[in-house]
Coordinates of C-alpha atoms in Angstrom, one line a residue:
X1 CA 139.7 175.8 116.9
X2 CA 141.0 174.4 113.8
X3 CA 140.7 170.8 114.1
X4 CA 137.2 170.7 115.6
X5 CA 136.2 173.4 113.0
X6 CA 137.5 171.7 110.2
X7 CA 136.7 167.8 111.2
X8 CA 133.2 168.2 112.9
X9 CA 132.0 171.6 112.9
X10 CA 131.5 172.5 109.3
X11 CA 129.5 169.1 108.8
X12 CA 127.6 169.6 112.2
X13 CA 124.2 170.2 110.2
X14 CA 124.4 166.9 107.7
X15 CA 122.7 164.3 107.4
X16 CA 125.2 162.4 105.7
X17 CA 126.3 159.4 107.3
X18 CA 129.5 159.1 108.9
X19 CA 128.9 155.7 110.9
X20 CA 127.5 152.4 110.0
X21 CA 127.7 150.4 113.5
X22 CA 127.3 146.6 113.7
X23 CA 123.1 146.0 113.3
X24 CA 122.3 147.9 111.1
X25 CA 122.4 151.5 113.2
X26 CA 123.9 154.8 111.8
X27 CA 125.3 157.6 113.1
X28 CA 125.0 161.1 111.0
X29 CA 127.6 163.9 111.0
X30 CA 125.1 165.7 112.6
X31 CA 124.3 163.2 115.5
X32 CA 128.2 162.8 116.0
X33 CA 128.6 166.7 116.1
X34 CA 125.7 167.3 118.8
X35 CA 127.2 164.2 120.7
X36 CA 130.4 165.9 120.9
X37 CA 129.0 169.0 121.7
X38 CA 126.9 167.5 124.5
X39 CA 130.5 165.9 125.4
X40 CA 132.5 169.1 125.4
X41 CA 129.7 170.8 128.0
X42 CA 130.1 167.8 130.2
X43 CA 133.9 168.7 130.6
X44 CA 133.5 172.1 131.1
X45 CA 130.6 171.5 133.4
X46 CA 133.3 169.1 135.7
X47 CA 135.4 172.1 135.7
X48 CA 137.9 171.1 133.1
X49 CA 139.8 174.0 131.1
X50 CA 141.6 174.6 128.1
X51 CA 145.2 172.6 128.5
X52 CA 144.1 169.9 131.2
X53 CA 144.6 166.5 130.4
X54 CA 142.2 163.8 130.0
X55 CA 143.1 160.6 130.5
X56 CA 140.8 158.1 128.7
X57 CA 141.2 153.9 128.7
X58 CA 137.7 153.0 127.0
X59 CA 136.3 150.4 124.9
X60 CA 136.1 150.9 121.6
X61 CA 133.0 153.1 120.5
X62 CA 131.4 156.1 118.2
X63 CA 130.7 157.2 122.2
X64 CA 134.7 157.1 122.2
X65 CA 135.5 158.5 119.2
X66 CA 132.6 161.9 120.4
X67 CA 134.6 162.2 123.5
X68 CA 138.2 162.3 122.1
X69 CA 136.6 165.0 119.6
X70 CA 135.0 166.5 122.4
X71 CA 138.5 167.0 124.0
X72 CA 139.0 169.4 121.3
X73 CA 135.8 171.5 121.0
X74 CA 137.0 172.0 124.8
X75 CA 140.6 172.8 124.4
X76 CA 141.4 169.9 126.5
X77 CA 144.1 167.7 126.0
X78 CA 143.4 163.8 124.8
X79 CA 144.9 161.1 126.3
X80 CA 143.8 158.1 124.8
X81 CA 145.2 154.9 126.9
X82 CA 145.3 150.9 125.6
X83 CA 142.5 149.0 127.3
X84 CA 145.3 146.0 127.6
X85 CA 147.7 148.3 130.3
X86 CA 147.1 147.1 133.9
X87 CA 146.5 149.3 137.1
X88 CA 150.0 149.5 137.2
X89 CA 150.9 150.5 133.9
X90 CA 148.2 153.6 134.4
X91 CA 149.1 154.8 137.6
X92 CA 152.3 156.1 135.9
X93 CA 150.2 157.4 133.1
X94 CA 147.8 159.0 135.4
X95 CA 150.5 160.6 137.7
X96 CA 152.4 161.9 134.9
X97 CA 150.3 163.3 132.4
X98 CA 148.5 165.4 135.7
X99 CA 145.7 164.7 134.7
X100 CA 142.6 166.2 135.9
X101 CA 140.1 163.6 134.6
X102 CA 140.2 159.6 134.2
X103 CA 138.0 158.1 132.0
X104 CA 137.3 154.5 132.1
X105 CA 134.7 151.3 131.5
X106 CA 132.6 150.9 134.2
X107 CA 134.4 147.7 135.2
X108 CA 137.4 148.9 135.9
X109 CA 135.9 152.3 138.1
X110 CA 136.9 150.2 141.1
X111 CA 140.5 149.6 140.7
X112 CA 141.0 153.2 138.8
X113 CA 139.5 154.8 141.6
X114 CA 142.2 154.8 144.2
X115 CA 145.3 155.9 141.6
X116 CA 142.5 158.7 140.4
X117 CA 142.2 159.8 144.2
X118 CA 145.8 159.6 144.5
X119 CA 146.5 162.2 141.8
X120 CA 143.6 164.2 142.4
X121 CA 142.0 163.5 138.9
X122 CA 138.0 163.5 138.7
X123 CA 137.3 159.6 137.5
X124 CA 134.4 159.2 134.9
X125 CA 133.1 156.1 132.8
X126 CA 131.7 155.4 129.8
X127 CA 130.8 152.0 128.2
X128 CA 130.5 150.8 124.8
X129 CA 126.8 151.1 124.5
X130 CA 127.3 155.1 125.4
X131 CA 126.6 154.8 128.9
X132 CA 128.6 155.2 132.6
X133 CA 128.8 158.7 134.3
X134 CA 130.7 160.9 132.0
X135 CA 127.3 159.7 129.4
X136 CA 124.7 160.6 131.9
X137 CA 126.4 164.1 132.5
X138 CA 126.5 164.5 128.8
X139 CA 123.0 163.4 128.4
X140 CA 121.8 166.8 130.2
X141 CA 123.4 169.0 128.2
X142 CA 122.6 171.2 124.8
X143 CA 123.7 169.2 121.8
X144 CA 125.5 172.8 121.2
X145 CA 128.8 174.2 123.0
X146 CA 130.5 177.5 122.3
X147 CA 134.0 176.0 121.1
X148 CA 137.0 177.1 123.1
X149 CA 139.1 179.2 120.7
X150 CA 142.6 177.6 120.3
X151 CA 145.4 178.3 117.6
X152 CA 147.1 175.5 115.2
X153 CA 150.1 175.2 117.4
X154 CA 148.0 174.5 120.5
X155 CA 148.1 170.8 122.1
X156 CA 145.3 168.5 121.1
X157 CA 147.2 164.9 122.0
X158 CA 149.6 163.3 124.6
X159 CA 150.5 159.8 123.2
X160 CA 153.0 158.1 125.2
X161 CA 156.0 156.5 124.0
X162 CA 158.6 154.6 125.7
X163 CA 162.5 154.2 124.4
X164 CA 164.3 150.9 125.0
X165 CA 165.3 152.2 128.8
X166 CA 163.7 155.0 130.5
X167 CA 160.2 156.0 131.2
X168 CA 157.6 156.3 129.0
X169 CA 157.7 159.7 126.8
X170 CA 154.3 162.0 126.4
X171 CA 154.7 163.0 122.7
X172 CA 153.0 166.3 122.6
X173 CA 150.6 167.0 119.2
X174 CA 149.7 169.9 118.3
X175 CA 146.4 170.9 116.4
X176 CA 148.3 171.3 112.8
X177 CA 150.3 167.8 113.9
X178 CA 147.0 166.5 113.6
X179 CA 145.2 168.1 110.9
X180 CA 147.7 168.7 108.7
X181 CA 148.7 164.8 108.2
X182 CA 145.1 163.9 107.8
X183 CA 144.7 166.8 104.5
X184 CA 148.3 165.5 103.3
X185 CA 146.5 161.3 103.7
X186 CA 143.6 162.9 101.9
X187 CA 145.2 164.2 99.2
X188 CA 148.0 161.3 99.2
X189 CA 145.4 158.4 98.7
X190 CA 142.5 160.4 97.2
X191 CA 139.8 159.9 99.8
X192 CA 136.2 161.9 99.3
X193 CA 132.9 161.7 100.6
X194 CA 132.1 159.0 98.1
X195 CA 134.5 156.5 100.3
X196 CA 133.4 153.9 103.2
X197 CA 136.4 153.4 105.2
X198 CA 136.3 149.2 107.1
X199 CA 137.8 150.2 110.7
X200 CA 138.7 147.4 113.0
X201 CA 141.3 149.0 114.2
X202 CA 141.8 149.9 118.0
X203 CA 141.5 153.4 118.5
X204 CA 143.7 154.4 121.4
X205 CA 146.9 154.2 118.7
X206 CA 147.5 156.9 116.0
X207 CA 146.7 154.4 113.4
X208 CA 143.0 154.2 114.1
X209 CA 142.7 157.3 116.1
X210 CA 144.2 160.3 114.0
X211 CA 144.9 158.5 110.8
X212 CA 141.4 156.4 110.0
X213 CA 139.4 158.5 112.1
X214 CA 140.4 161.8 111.0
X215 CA 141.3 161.4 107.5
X216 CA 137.1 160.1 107.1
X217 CA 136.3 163.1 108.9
X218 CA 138.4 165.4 106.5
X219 CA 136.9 164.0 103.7
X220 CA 133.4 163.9 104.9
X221 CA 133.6 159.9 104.1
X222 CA 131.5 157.6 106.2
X223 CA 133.2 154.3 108.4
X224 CA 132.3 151.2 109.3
X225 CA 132.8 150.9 112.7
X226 CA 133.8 147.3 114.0
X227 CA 134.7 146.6 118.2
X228 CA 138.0 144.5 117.0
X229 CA 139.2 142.6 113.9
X230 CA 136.8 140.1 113.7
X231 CA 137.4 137.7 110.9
X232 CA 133.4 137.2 110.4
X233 CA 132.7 140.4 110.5
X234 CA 135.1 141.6 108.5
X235 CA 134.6 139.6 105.8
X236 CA 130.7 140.6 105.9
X237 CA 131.4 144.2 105.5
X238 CA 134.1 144.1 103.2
X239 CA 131.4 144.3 100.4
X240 CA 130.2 147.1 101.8
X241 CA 133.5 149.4 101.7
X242 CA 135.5 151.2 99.5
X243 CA 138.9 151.1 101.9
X244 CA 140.3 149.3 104.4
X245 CA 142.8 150.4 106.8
X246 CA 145.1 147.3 108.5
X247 CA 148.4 145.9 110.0
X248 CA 150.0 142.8 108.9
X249 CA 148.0 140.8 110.9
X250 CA 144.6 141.7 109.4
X251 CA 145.7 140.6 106.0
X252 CA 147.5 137.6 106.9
X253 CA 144.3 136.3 108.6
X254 CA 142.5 137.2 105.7
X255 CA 144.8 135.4 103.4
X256 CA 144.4 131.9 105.6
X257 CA 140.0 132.7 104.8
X258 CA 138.7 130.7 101.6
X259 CA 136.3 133.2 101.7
X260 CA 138.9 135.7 100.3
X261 CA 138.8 136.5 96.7
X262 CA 138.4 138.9 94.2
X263 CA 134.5 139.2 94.3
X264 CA 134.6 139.9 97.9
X265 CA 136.3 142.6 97.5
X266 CA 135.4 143.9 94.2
X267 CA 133.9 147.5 95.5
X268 CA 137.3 148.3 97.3
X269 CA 139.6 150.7 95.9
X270 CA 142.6 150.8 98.4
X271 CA 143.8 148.6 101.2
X272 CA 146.7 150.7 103.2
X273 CA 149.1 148.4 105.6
X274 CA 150.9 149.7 108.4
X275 CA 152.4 149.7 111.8
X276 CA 154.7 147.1 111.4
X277 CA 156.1 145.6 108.4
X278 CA 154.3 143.3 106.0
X279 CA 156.4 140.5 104.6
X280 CA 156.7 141.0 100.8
X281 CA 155.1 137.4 100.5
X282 CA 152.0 139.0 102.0
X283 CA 152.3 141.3 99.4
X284 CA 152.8 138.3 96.3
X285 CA 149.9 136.3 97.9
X286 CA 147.4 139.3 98.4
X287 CA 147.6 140.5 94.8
X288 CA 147.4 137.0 93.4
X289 CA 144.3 136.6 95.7
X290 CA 142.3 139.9 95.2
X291 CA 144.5 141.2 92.5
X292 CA 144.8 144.7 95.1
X293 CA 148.3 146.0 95.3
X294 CA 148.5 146.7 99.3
X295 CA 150.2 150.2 100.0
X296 CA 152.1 150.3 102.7
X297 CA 153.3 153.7 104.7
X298 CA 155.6 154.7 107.6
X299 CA 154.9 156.4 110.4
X300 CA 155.4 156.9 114.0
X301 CA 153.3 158.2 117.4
X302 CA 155.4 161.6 117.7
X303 CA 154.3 162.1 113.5
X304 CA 151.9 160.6 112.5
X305 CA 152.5 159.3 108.3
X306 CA 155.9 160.2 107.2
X307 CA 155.9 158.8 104.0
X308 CA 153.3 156.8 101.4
X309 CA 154.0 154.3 98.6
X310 CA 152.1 156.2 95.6
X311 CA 148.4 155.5 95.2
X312 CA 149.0 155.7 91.2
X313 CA 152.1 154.2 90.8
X314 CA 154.4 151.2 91.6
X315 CA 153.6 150.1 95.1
X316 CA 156.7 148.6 96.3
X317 CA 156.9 145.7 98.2
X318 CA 159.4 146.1 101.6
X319 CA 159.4 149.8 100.8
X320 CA 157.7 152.4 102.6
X321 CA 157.1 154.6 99.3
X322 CA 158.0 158.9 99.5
X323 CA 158.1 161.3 101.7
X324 CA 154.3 163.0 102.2
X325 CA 153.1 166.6 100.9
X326 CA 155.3 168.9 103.2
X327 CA 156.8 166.3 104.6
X328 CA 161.2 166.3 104.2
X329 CA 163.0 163.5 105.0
X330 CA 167.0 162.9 105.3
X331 CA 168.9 159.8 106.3
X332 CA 172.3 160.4 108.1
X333 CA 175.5 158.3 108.8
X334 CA 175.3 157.1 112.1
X335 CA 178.5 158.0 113.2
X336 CA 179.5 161.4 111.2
X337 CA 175.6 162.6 111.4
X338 CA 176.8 163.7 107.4
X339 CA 173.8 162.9 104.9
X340 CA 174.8 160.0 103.1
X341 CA 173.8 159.4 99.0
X342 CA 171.1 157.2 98.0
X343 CA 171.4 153.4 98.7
X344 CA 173.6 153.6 101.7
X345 CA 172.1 153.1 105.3
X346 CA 171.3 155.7 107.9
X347 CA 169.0 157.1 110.5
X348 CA 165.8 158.5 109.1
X349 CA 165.2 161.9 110.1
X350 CA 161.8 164.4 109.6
X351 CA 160.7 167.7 109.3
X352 CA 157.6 169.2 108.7
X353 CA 153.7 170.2 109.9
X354 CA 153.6 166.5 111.3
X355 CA 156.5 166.7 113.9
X356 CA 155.0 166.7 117.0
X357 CA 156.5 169.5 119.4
X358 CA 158.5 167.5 122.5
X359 CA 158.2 164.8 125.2
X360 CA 156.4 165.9 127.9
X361 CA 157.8 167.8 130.8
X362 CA 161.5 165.7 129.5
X363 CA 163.0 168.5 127.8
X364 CA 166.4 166.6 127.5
X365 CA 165.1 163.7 125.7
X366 CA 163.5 166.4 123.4
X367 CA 166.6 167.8 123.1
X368 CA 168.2 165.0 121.6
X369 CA 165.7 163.8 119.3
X370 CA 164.4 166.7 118.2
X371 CA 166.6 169.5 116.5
X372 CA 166.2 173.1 116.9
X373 CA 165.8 173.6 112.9
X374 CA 162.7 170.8 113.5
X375 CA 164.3 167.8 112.2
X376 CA 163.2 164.6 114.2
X377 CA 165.7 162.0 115.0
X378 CA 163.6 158.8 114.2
X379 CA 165.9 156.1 115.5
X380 CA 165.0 154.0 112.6
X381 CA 167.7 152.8 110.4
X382 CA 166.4 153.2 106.3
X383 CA 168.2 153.8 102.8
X384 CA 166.1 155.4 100.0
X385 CA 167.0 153.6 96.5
X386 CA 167.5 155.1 92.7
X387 CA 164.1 155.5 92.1
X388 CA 163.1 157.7 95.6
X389 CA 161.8 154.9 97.9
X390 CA 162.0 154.8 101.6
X391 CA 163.6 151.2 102.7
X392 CA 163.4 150.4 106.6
X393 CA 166.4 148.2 107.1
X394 CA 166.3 148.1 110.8
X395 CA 165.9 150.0 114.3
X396 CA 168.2 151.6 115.9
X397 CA 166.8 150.3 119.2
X398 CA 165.9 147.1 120.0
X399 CA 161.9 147.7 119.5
X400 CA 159.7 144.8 119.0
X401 CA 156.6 145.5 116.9
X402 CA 154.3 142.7 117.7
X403 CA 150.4 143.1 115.7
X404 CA 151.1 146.5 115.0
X405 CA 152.1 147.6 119.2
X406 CA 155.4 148.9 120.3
X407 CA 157.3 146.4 122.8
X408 CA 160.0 147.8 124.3
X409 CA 162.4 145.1 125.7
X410 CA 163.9 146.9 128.8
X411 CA 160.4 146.9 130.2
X412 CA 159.6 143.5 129.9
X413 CA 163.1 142.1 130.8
X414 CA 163.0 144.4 134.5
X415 CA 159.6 142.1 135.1
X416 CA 161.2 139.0 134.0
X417 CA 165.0 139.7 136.2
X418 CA 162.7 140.0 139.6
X419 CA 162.0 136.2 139.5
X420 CA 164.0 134.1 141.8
X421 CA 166.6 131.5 139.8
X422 CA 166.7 134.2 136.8
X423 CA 170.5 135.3 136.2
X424 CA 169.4 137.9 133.5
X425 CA 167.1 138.0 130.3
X426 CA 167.4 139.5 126.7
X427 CA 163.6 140.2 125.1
X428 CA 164.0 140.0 121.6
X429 CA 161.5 139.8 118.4
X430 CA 161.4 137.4 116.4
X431 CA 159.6 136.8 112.5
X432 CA 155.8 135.8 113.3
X433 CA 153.4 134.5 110.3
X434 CA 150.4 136.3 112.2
X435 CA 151.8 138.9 114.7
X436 CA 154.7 140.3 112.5
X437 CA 157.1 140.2 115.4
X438 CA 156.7 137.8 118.5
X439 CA 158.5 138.6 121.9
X440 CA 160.5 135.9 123.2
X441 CA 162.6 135.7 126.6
X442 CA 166.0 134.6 126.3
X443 CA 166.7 133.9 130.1
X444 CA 169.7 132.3 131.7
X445 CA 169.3 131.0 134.9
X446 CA 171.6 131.6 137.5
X447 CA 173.7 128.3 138.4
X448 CA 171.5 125.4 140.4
X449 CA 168.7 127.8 139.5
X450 CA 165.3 126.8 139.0
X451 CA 162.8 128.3 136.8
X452 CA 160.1 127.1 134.7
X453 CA 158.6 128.7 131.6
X454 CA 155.0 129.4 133.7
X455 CA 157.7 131.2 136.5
X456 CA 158.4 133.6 134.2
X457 CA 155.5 133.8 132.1
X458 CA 153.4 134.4 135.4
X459 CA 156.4 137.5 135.9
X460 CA 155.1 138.7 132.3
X461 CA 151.3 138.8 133.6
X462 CA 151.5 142.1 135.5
X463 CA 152.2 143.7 131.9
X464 CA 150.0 144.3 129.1
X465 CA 149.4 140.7 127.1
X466 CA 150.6 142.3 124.0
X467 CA 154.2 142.9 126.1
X468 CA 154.2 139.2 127.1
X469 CA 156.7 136.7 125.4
X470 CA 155.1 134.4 123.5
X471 CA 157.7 131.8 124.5
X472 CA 160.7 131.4 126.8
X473 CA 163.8 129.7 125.1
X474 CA 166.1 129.0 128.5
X475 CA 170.1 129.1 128.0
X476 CA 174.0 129.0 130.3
X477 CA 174.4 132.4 129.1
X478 CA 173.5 135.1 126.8
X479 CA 176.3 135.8 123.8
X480 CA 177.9 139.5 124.7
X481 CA 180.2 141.5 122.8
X482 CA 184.2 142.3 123.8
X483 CA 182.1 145.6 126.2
X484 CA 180.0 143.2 127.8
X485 CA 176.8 143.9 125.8
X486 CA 174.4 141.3 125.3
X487 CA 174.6 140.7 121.4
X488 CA 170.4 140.7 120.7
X489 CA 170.9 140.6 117.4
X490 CA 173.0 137.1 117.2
X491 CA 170.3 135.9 119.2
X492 CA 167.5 137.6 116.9
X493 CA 169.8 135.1 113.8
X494 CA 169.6 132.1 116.5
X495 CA 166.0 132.2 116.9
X496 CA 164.8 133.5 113.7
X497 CA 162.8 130.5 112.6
X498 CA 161.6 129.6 115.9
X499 CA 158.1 130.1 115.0
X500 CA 158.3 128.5 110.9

């Protein structure tokens, strides 16, 4: 089982620390090893075998982080699901994945319990604290299991996905997807067992899940283990790190603290951006501040990092840096699929250990994003310049990236078209100081129709909040091309400084 083996298993009998919780508490590599152990035993004891899916939509805990670890002593596939999705939102999750266990807070047992019934998954909880059902059943058990034998190329991870139209995709990782981008992030940004790693990051995304999380563990590193970017918080344990991992948002609400400067954070060595992209002013205003260089990376759910700006080396502001250790990467014309020469745009394609290995049970949607030689069509539009690095000029869909989450327009405009007086709606992103990217409805109404800003906003509600326009800009008519397609990207220009 290489990626408990390697991440857990050979530290299971230290005492070193691997998390420092809010009050003072720790957690050892030992205590987090037997607490996965007792974990993996409470998943085989509810009947769960190698390959089922567990569904899990938790708060964010070292409890959480034991059972997602757990998933793997036990050869059982990890579903980790964002606490903002509604009841909605996870019955498709739940029904597609199959899975054959939902686990969830306490409060929300009720309203899971009939879409668990439905599909004929077990349903489980588990609180922040460590407590709820799935704890209690762990609680009995040996803090040693017998770790179900499964190769590199095995699945460890569903992480869904969705394109602009369509359902939501089940990217499939693999054991080496995982493993092998957290030794290449090791190696790439020289992280040991001497580093403390500041982790506010939510850990249902790849960004705090398999990057943060797993990159410590591969380096036998310890974490500081925040709920949620706090600002207070954060800047009390800054001190107290060597590294923090962020999106744009975290630094920009750091840059707006006069607490921020250079003797705060004196004892780090590396602050990493990523998830969406950080303005090149962040850039100016965080090395005049702290005089830290951010380095910023690129990657995606179906491969983890990509690429890295160089930890020695000229880290480039808007750039996304080189390609990763085994990690190749390609940008072709859009229209001829030739390779084009450096400096001229095209679609970013990948190959290598990181490439996860298809969309669940949607074999043509692998099919046309992922070749048979192992390239990855991305769907992101980039150029790499004289000297190597990666640009990201665009998307070749119409993704929003607000905080660091994927918004996926189609989505939130088929909530938004169902409200009486609406004639149609483009969902666009637009520049954010804080969130990167905010999503804002275009709607025109249909004629004599009337609708309000809280009438569609109220339409948004049954989403996630992340997926819910920040404001609603009302016009006749949305601009379309000689086809008949709406034009988001004049209306992207139109609204660009709506939130200066």
């Amino acid at each position: 089982n290489p990626l408990h083996d390697r991440l857990v298993g050979r530290r299971a009998g230290s005492d070193a620390v691997f998390l420092r919780l809010p009050g003072g508490e720790t957690v050892s590599y030992a205590g987090f090893a037997a607490r996965v152990a007792q974990f993996a035993g409470a998943l085989a004891g509810a009947g769960l075998n190698p390959g089922d899916r567990l569904a899990a939509q938790t708060e964010k805990s070292w409890h959480a982080l034991a059972l997602g670890m757990a998933c793997a002593q036990a050869g059982v596939i990890h579903l980790p699901l964002n606490t903002a999705y509604t009841e909605d939102e996870l019955t498709y999750f739940i029904g597609d994945s199959e899975a054959a266990m939902v686990v969830c807070d306490p409060s929300r047992r009720n309203g899971l319990s009939p879409i668990a019934a439905r599909f004929g998954a077990a349903l489980e909880t588990l609180d922040a604290d460590g407590g709820g059902s799935l704890a209690l059943a762990a609680d009995a058990m040996p803090g040693a299991f017998d770790t179900v034998p499964r190769s590199a190329d095995d699945l460890a991870a569903f992480l869904y996905t969705s394109g602009t139209t369509g359902r939501s995709k089940g990217a499939m990782l693999t054991q080496n997807n995982l493993l092998s981008n957290a030794d290449a992030l090791v190696e790439t940004w020289r992280f040991t067992e001497a580093d403390t790693l500041l982790h506010a990051l939510p850990i249902f995304h790849t960004h705090g899940l398999f990057v943060a999380t797993n990159v410590i563990l591969a380096a036998g590193g310890s974490m500081i283990l925040l709920p949620k970017f706090d600002i207070d918080e954060v800047i009390g344990a800054l001190p107290g790190a060597t590294s923090m991992m962020g999106v744009p948002t975290f630094y920009s609400r750091l840059l707006s603290d006069t607490r921020l400067d250079r003797d705060l954070v004196g004892h780090i060595r590396l602050f990493v951006s990523g998830s969406a992209p950080l303005l090149e002013e962040t850039h100016r205003q965080w090395e005049a501040r702290t005089g830290h260089r951010i380095l910023e990376r690129y990657g995606m759910t179906e491969t983890n990092m990509n690429t890295s700006n160089p930890y020695e080396g000229e880290r480039r502001a808007g750039t996304v840096g080189f390609p990763l250790p085994g990690v190749e990467l390609r940008i072709l014309d859009r229209d001829t699929g030739a390779e084009v020469p450096n400096g001229e745009i095209g679609v970013i394609e990948i190959r290598g250990p990181n490439v996860f290995k298809g969309y669940w049970r949607m074999p043509e949607k692998t099919a046309a994003e992922l070749r048979p030689d192992g390239w990855f069509v991305t769907g992101d539009l980039g150029r790499v310049d004289g000297d190597g690095y990666l640009w990201i000029v665009g998307r070749d869909k119409d993704l929003v990236i607000t905080g660091g989450f994927n918004v996926y327009p189609k989505e939130v405009e088929a909530a938004l078209d169902e409200v009486p007086g609406v004639l149609e709606t483009a969902v666009i992103g637009v520049p954010h100081p804080d969130w990167g990217e905010a999503v804002v409805a275009v709607v025109a109404r249909v004629e004599g129709g009337v609708v309000s800003e809280d009438d569609v906003l109220r339409a948004a509600s049954k989403l996630a909040k992340f997926k819910q326009p920040k404001t609603v800009v009302f016009r006749e008519s949305l601009p379309r091309n000689t086809m008949g397609k709406v034009q988001k990207a004049a209306l992207r220009g139109e609204y660009a400084n709506l939130f200066d």
